């Protein structure tokens, strides 16, 4: 392996070195069995042990109560934009959505064919520069659920806690900040997250769902889209993503050893502060998100002079600071600071930003 780069990509994202090394060791000879980790059979005793441990470790990491099931499903986060309304709402019912940017928008657009989507709060008027204040949400007590995106990966907007929605089940897309802080899982009816940021290989999704909601599934939903079916089959209704689940389990074990989500939260704040401090001290870089809603996971920023962008990216690349180009929908730059990004990586980027401005500002 060449020198390890700091990969600031938004996902598939940087993975912990210890996990990469472990996968490399077992890639060809899984647990001394003489077959590759990619050949790991889901009916093997090894996999039964892997799945049980992965679930137990995730339960311990997020303190998931017994009322909630943990699922490992295929297809990333996107299927849940439709599966949530199909499983939690009857046709004609309404659901409340909090509109905070690109990903909550996608969830709403997909759901709108399946449920009556009500926008209970939106930051569209202020160009998605914040999470709308909870006090101003116009929630409908009769809604089937309330949907939030806890971290807008593209906009760089993050909730600072778990909102209270009373008796209406709270559903959260936590794709880009799961495992980065303690959460009160009991507040949520359902959590879903694509794995490719803080958990493991793309294509895998984690779902945490409260047991009593499983019976709400509407008639006619295909089995593979029913959460209840996946619970019944313990995530093995069809062939599970065995390799990806193994890697996810290694990440959970790694995060536990590294101090759990409380420690991840502490380091996340420290990493993000370094980049925001570099931006705030500068007259070249701009981030327009309200301070209280700034994401610790994804820091988007723009160069006041767009002609410098390519030079910025080229210089970063020469230093092993990779994938800083912003999402195609927004342009600019974006530094993703998921759990596996070391503090030294955030420091190296902050130093580079300051030096680049000195030379080019
Ligand atoms: C917040 C959020 N939700 C959903 C998705 C879509 O995930 P997937 O590509 O796994 O379907 C992403 C992808 O980056 C995301 O950041």
Short mmCIF file of N, CA, C and O and ligand atoms in Angstrom, two decimals, residues 10-11 75-79 81 103 149 151-154 173-176 192 194-197 202-204 338, ligand 1:
data_model
loop_
_atom_site.label_atom_id
_atom_site.label_comp_id
_atom_site.label_asym_id
_atom_site.label_seq_id
_atom_site.Cartn_x
_atom_site.Cartn_y
_atom_site.Cartn_z
N UNK A 10 -17.13 12.17 0.57
CA UNK A 10 -18.36 12.13 1.37
C UNK A 10 -18.95 10.73 1.47
O UNK A 10 -19.87 10.50 2.23
N UNK A 11 -18.43 9.80 0.72
CA UNK A 11 -18.89 8.42 0.81
C UNK A 11 -19.06 7.82 -0.57
O UNK A 11 -19.64 8.49 -1.42
N UNK A 75 -28.91 -2.29 -0.53
CA UNK A 75 -29.45 -1.21 -1.36
C UNK A 75 -29.20 0.19 -0.85
O UNK A 75 -29.70 1.15 -1.44
N UNK A 76 -28.44 0.33 0.22
CA UNK A 76 -28.11 1.67 0.71
C UNK A 76 -29.32 2.36 1.34
O UNK A 76 -30.32 1.71 1.71
N UNK A 77 -29.25 3.67 1.42
CA UNK A 77 -30.28 4.42 2.12
C UNK A 77 -31.51 4.69 1.26
O UNK A 77 -32.64 4.77 1.76
N UNK A 78 -31.31 4.83 -0.04
CA UNK A 78 -32.38 5.30 -0.92
C UNK A 78 -33.67 4.47 -0.87
O UNK A 78 -34.76 5.06 -0.88
N UNK A 79 -33.60 3.13 -0.82
CA UNK A 79 -34.88 2.39 -0.79
C UNK A 79 -35.79 2.81 0.36
O UNK A 79 -37.01 2.72 0.24
N UNK A 81 -36.46 5.72 1.43
CA UNK A 81 -37.30 6.89 1.12
C UNK A 81 -38.71 6.40 0.77
O UNK A 81 -39.69 7.08 1.08
N UNK A 103 -31.05 15.97 0.77
CA UNK A 103 -31.45 14.58 1.06
C UNK A 103 -32.84 14.50 1.65
O UNK A 103 -33.59 13.55 1.36
N UNK A 149 -33.79 14.42 8.22
CA UNK A 149 -32.46 13.96 7.80
C UNK A 149 -31.52 14.58 8.83
O UNK A 149 -31.37 15.81 8.86
N UNK A 151 -28.41 14.73 9.27
CA UNK A 151 -27.25 15.47 8.76
C UNK A 151 -27.36 15.55 7.25
O UNK A 151 -27.37 14.51 6.57
N UNK A 152 -27.47 16.76 6.74
CA UNK A 152 -27.54 16.96 5.30
C UNK A 152 -26.11 16.93 4.75
O UNK A 152 -25.35 17.90 4.87
N UNK A 153 -25.78 15.82 4.12
CA UNK A 153 -24.40 15.54 3.69
C UNK A 153 -23.88 16.57 2.69
O UNK A 153 -22.68 16.86 2.65
N UNK A 154 -24.76 17.10 1.86
CA UNK A 154 -24.34 18.03 0.83
C UNK A 154 -24.35 19.46 1.35
O UNK A 154 -23.38 20.21 1.20
N UNK A 173 -33.17 9.75 8.70
CA UNK A 173 -32.10 9.33 7.80
C UNK A 173 -30.80 9.76 8.47
O UNK A 173 -30.49 10.95 8.50
N UNK A 174 -30.07 8.80 9.04
CA UNK A 174 -28.82 9.12 9.74
C UNK A 174 -27.60 8.69 8.94
O UNK A 174 -26.54 8.42 9.50
N UNK A 175 -27.77 8.60 7.61
CA UNK A 175 -26.69 8.06 6.79
C UNK A 175 -25.34 8.70 7.07
O UNK A 175 -24.32 8.02 7.10
N UNK A 176 -25.32 10.01 7.27
CA UNK A 176 -24.00 10.65 7.34
C UNK A 176 -23.61 11.13 8.73
O UNK A 176 -22.58 11.79 8.85
N UNK A 192 -32.66 4.93 9.68
CA UNK A 192 -31.98 4.20 8.60
C UNK A 192 -30.72 4.94 8.22
O UNK A 192 -30.61 6.16 8.41
N UNK A 194 -27.35 4.53 5.24
CA UNK A 194 -26.44 3.86 4.32
C UNK A 194 -25.11 3.70 5.05
O UNK A 194 -24.73 4.54 5.87
N UNK A 195 -24.40 2.62 4.77
CA UNK A 195 -23.21 2.30 5.57
C UNK A 195 -21.96 3.06 5.15
O UNK A 195 -20.99 3.13 5.91
N UNK A 196 -21.97 3.65 3.97
CA UNK A 196 -20.70 4.01 3.32
C UNK A 196 -19.97 5.23 3.88
O UNK A 196 -19.01 5.69 3.29
N UNK A 197 -20.45 5.75 5.01
CA UNK A 197 -19.76 6.90 5.61
C UNK A 197 -19.11 6.49 6.92
O UNK A 197 -17.89 6.45 7.04
N UNK A 202 -20.30 0.49 0.80
CA UNK A 202 -21.54 0.99 0.20
C UNK A 202 -22.42 -0.17 -0.21
O UNK A 202 -21.93 -1.25 -0.54
N UNK A 203 -23.72 0.09 -0.19
CA UNK A 203 -24.67 -0.95 -0.59
C UNK A 203 -25.37 -1.55 0.61
O UNK A 203 -26.47 -2.07 0.50
N UNK A 204 -24.72 -1.47 1.76
CA UNK A 204 -25.32 -1.97 3.00
C UNK A 204 -26.08 -0.83 3.66
O UNK A 204 -25.66 0.32 3.60
N UNK A 338 -15.71 12.14 8.74
CA UNK A 338 -16.36 11.03 9.44
C UNK A 338 -15.39 10.44 10.47
O UNK A 338 -14.22 10.81 10.54
C1 LIG B 1 -28.08 11.74 4.09
C2 LIG B 1 -28.09 10.78 2.95
N1 LIG B 1 -29.20 10.07 2.70
C3 LIG B 1 -29.25 9.19 1.70
C4 LIG B 1 -28.18 8.97 0.87
C5 LIG B 1 -28.30 7.99 -0.25
O1 LIG B 1 -27.58 6.85 0.10
P1 LIG B 1 -27.41 5.63 -0.91
O2 LIG B 1 -26.61 6.14 -2.05
O3 LIG B 1 -26.72 4.60 -0.07
O4 LIG B 1 -28.77 5.19 -1.33
C6 LIG B 1 -26.99 9.68 1.10
C7 LIG B 1 -25.84 9.44 0.22
O5 LIG B 1 -24.83 10.05 0.29
C8 LIG B 1 -26.95 10.61 2.17
O6 LIG B 1 -25.85 11.31 2.41
#
